[in-house]
Coordinates of C-alpha atoms in Angstrom, one line a residue:
X1 CA 57.7 -60.4 12.7
X2 CA 54.0 -61.0 13.6
X3 CA 55.4 -60.7 17.2
X4 CA 57.4 -57.4 16.5
X5 CA 54.2 -55.9 14.9
X6 CA 52.0 -57.1 17.7
X7 CA 54.5 -55.6 20.1
X8 CA 53.5 -51.8 18.6
X9 CA 50.2 -52.6 19.3
X10 CA 50.9 -53.6 22.7
X11 CA 52.5 -50.3 23.5
X12 CA 49.8 -48.4 22.3
X13 CA 50.3 -47.8 18.7
X14 CA 48.1 -48.7 15.8
X15 CA 48.0 -50.1 12.2
X16 CA 46.1 -48.8 9.2
X17 CA 44.3 -50.1 6.4
X18 CA 46.2 -49.5 2.9
X19 CA 44.1 -47.9 0.2
X20 CA 45.2 -49.3 -3.0
X21 CA 45.4 -45.6 -4.7
X22 CA 48.4 -45.0 -2.6
X23 CA 51.5 -45.6 -4.4
X24 CA 54.5 -47.6 -2.4
X25 CA 56.6 -44.7 -3.3
X26 CA 54.5 -42.2 -1.6
X27 CA 54.1 -44.5 1.6
X28 CA 58.0 -44.6 1.6
X29 CA 58.3 -40.9 1.5
X30 CA 55.6 -40.1 4.2
X31 CA 56.7 -42.7 6.8
X32 CA 54.8 -45.7 6.2
X33 CA 55.5 -49.4 5.8
X34 CA 53.0 -51.6 3.9
X35 CA 52.4 -55.1 5.0
X36 CA 50.0 -56.6 2.4
X37 CA 46.8 -54.4 2.8
X38 CA 48.0 -53.0 6.3
X39 CA 50.2 -49.9 7.2
X40 CA 52.8 -49.4 10.1
X41 CA 54.3 -46.3 10.8
X42 CA 57.8 -46.0 10.9
X43 CA 57.6 -43.9 13.8
X44 CA 55.7 -47.2 15.6
X45 CA 58.8 -49.0 15.2
X46 CA 61.3 -46.4 16.3
X47 CA 59.1 -46.3 19.5
X48 CA 59.1 -50.0 19.9
X49 CA 62.8 -49.6 19.6
X50 CA 62.8 -47.6 22.7
X51 CA 60.9 -50.2 24.5
X52 CA 63.3 -52.8 23.7
X53 CA 66.4 -50.6 24.4
X54 CA 65.1 -49.9 27.7
X55 CA 64.2 -53.7 28.4
X56 CA 67.9 -54.4 27.2
X57 CA 69.5 -51.6 29.6
X58 CA 68.2 -53.4 32.8
X59 CA 69.2 -56.8 31.8
X60 CA 72.5 -58.4 32.7
X61 CA 74.8 -57.5 29.7
X62 CA 76.9 -60.3 30.1
X63 CA 74.6 -63.2 29.7
X64 CA 73.9 -65.0 26.6
X65 CA 70.8 -64.3 25.1
X66 CA 68.2 -66.0 23.3
X67 CA 64.7 -64.9 21.7
X68 CA 63.2 -66.8 24.9
X69 CA 65.0 -64.7 27.3
X70 CA 64.3 -61.4 25.3
X71 CA 60.5 -62.0 24.6
X72 CA 60.1 -62.9 28.5
X73 CA 61.7 -59.7 29.7
X74 CA 59.8 -57.6 26.8
X75 CA 56.7 -59.3 28.5
X76 CA 57.9 -58.1 31.9
X77 CA 58.1 -54.6 30.5
X78 CA 54.9 -54.7 29.1
X79 CA 52.9 -56.1 32.4
X80 CA 54.8 -53.5 34.5
X81 CA 54.7 -50.5 32.4
X82 CA 51.8 -51.0 29.7
X83 CA 47.9 -51.4 30.3
X84 CA 47.1 -52.8 26.7
X85 CA 46.8 -56.3 25.7
X86 CA 49.5 -58.5 24.0
X87 CA 51.0 -61.6 23.2
X88 CA 54.2 -61.3 25.0
X89 CA 52.5 -59.8 27.9
X90 CA 50.1 -62.5 28.3
X91 CA 52.9 -65.1 28.0
X92 CA 55.0 -63.7 30.7
X93 CA 51.9 -63.4 33.0
X94 CA 51.0 -66.8 32.5
X95 CA 54.6 -68.1 32.3
X96 CA 54.3 -69.3 28.7
X97 CA 57.8 -69.4 26.9
X98 CA 58.0 -67.7 23.5
X99 CA 60.4 -68.6 20.8
X100 CA 61.3 -66.8 17.7
X101 CA 63.4 -69.1 15.7
X102 CA 64.4 -66.6 12.7
X103 CA 64.9 -63.8 15.4
X104 CA 67.3 -61.7 13.2
X105 CA 64.7 -61.5 10.5
X106 CA 62.2 -59.4 12.4
X107 CA 62.2 -55.5 13.5
X108 CA 63.1 -56.8 17.0
X109 CA 66.3 -58.5 15.9
X110 CA 67.4 -55.3 14.1
X111 CA 66.4 -53.2 17.3
X112 CA 69.0 -55.4 19.5
X113 CA 71.5 -55.4 16.8
X114 CA 71.5 -51.5 17.0
X115 CA 71.4 -51.3 20.7
X116 CA 74.6 -53.9 20.9
X117 CA 76.3 -51.6 18.0
X118 CA 75.3 -48.5 20.1
X119 CA 77.4 -49.5 23.1
X120 CA 80.5 -50.1 20.9
X121 CA 80.0 -46.8 18.7
X122 CA 82.7 -44.8 20.4
X123 CA 85.1 -47.7 20.4
X124 CA 84.8 -48.0 16.8
X125 CA 85.0 -44.4 16.0
X126 CA 88.7 -44.5 18.1
X127 CA 89.8 -47.8 15.9
X128 CA 88.9 -45.8 12.6
X129 CA 89.9 -42.3 13.8
X130 CA 89.3 -40.2 10.9
X131 CA 87.7 -42.8 8.9
X132 CA 84.2 -42.5 6.9
X133 CA 81.1 -43.3 8.5
X134 CA 81.0 -46.6 6.3
X135 CA 84.2 -47.6 7.9
X136 CA 82.8 -46.9 11.6
X137 CA 79.6 -48.9 10.6
X138 CA 82.1 -51.8 9.3
X139 CA 84.0 -51.8 12.8
X140 CA 80.7 -51.9 14.5
X141 CA 79.7 -54.7 12.6
X142 CA 82.6 -56.9 14.1
X143 CA 81.0 -56.7 17.7
X144 CA 77.9 -58.4 17.8
X145 CA 75.4 -59.3 20.6
X146 CA 76.0 -62.5 22.7
X147 CA 73.0 -64.4 21.0
X148 CA 72.6 -68.0 21.2
X149 CA 70.0 -69.8 18.9
X150 CA 70.7 -73.0 20.6
X151 CA 69.5 -71.7 23.9
X152 CA 66.0 -71.5 22.1
X153 CA 66.3 -74.8 20.5
X154 CA 67.4 -77.0 23.8
X155 CA 64.9 -75.4 25.7
X156 CA 62.0 -76.0 23.4
X157 CA 63.2 -79.6 23.3
X158 CA 63.4 -79.8 27.1
X159 CA 59.6 -78.7 27.2
X160 CA 58.7 -81.1 24.5
X161 CA 60.3 -84.2 25.7
X162 CA 58.6 -83.3 29.4
X163 CA 55.1 -83.6 27.9
X164 CA 53.0 -86.7 28.4
X165 CA 51.1 -86.1 25.1
X166 CA 51.9 -83.6 22.2
X167 CA 49.8 -81.4 20.2
X168 CA 50.7 -78.7 17.7
X169 CA 48.7 -75.8 15.9
X170 CA 50.6 -73.9 13.1
X171 CA 49.4 -71.2 10.9
X172 CA 50.9 -70.7 7.6
X173 CA 54.6 -71.6 6.6
X174 CA 57.7 -70.0 7.7
X175 CA 60.6 -71.0 9.6
X176 CA 58.7 -71.4 12.9
X177 CA 56.7 -74.1 11.5
X178 CA 59.3 -76.5 10.8
X179 CA 61.0 -75.6 13.8
X180 CA 58.5 -76.6 16.1
X181 CA 58.3 -79.7 14.2
X182 CA 61.6 -80.9 14.0
X183 CA 62.2 -81.8 17.7
X184 CA 61.3 -85.7 17.2
X185 CA 64.1 -86.2 14.6
X186 CA 66.7 -84.0 16.8
X187 CA 66.2 -86.3 19.7
X188 CA 66.4 -89.4 17.6
X189 CA 69.6 -88.3 15.9
X190 CA 71.0 -87.2 19.2
X191 CA 70.4 -90.8 20.6
X192 CA 72.3 -92.3 17.7
X193 CA 75.4 -90.0 17.6
X194 CA 75.8 -89.4 21.2
X195 CA 74.7 -93.1 22.4
X196 CA 71.9 -92.0 24.7
X197 CA 68.3 -93.7 24.7
X198 CA 65.6 -91.0 25.1
X199 CA 62.1 -91.7 23.7
X200 CA 62.0 -89.4 20.8
X201 CA 58.8 -87.4 21.1
X202 CA 55.8 -87.2 18.4
X203 CA 53.0 -84.9 17.7
X204 CA 49.5 -87.0 18.7
X205 CA 47.6 -84.2 17.6
X206 CA 47.7 -81.6 14.9
X207 CA 45.7 -78.9 13.0
X208 CA 47.3 -76.8 10.2
X209 CA 46.1 -73.9 8.4
X210 CA 47.8 -72.8 5.2
X211 CA 46.4 -72.3 1.9
X212 CA 49.7 -73.1 -0.1
X213 CA 50.1 -76.9 -1.8
X214 CA 53.1 -78.8 -0.7
X215 CA 54.2 -78.8 -4.5
X216 CA 55.0 -75.3 -4.5
X217 CA 57.6 -75.8 -1.9
X218 CA 56.9 -72.8 0.2
X219 CA 55.8 -74.7 3.1
X220 CA 59.1 -74.3 5.2
X221 CA 59.0 -78.0 6.0
X222 CA 56.8 -81.1 5.5
X223 CA 52.9 -81.3 5.7
X224 CA 51.8 -83.3 8.7
X225 CA 51.3 -86.3 6.7
X226 CA 54.8 -86.3 5.4
X227 CA 56.0 -85.6 8.9
X228 CA 54.9 -89.3 9.7
X229 CA 57.9 -90.4 7.6
X230 CA 60.4 -88.1 9.5
X231 CA 59.3 -89.6 12.9
X232 CA 57.6 -86.1 13.7
X233 CA 54.0 -87.3 13.8
X234 CA 52.0 -90.2 15.2
X235 CA 50.4 -92.0 12.3
X236 CA 46.6 -92.1 12.4
X237 CA 46.8 -96.1 12.8
X238 CA 48.6 -95.6 16.3
X239 CA 46.4 -93.0 17.5
X240 CA 47.6 -89.9 15.7
X241 CA 44.9 -87.2 14.9
X242 CA 45.6 -84.3 12.7
X243 CA 43.9 -82.0 10.1
X244 CA 45.5 -80.0 7.3
X245 CA 43.2 -77.2 6.2
X246 CA 44.3 -75.7 2.6
X247 CA 42.4 -72.4 3.4
X248 CA 43.0 -68.6 4.3
X249 CA 43.7 -68.5 8.0
X250 CA 42.0 -65.1 8.2
X251 CA 38.7 -66.9 7.1
X252 CA 39.2 -70.2 9.0
X253 CA 40.9 -69.2 12.2
X254 CA 38.3 -66.9 13.5
X255 CA 35.7 -69.6 12.7
X256 CA 37.9 -72.4 14.4
X257 CA 38.0 -70.3 17.6
X258 CA 34.1 -69.6 17.6
X259 CA 33.4 -73.1 17.3
X260 CA 36.0 -74.0 20.1
X261 CA 34.6 -71.6 22.3
X262 CA 31.2 -72.8 21.8
X263 CA 32.3 -76.2 22.6
X264 CA 33.9 -75.1 26.0
X265 CA 30.6 -72.9 26.9
X266 CA 28.6 -75.7 26.4
X267 CA 30.6 -78.4 28.3
X268 CA 30.9 -76.0 31.1
X269 CA 27.1 -75.6 31.2
X270 CA 26.5 -79.6 31.2
X271 CA 28.9 -79.4 34.4
X272 CA 26.7 -77.1 36.2

């Protein structure tokens, strides 16, 4: 969802601050979607759908898709057609892969779904000739885009096992956090079940910003400390270094970035 909402900013759209006096019923009638204290116009998302659809049309329709492939192609569209900054545009230019583990749980996932259904609309109407729109929709739902999440999983795992040293930076919880952490156990069980002997990767460095304590059960995966027991992280006794900051990322992250940039600037000054 964050990538999808960021995409609307990348194509020149904007978000608005929500005033608590406005009811959600009123927002719905006026075409605004509320994200906590922020508003996103439905028309923004409809425009983003046009960008996604335009990108999909120039791709090979027979290839198996993944979030890595789709975000790369969207980044290419942004780089070639839009002047604004954006995560996907920068990732494309810098050749950094972007993975969205819960891809269908996002506006982009819905855009790809409706694009694929649109290709099957005429055939669906023919199959249920004289049927209701609900019957047409059900017929279309039998046709799905060729999306393979294991392309993402294995591509990410290949990147990780190729690295000499690993670090991870996570904000909040959600599916992406544990998805990124689980590559060590993935390789470990691949060894035991397939008779292979590949060194399971473990993260040596990590920073996690999340205000939620682990006993609430909403972290989507273990804490870094707990992850040692899963073989995901190198313990401090073996050189692992990680910090878990139980605070609001909107407060801590900017401070962390300012401190990091100041350190980098100071080091560059010493070199000159």
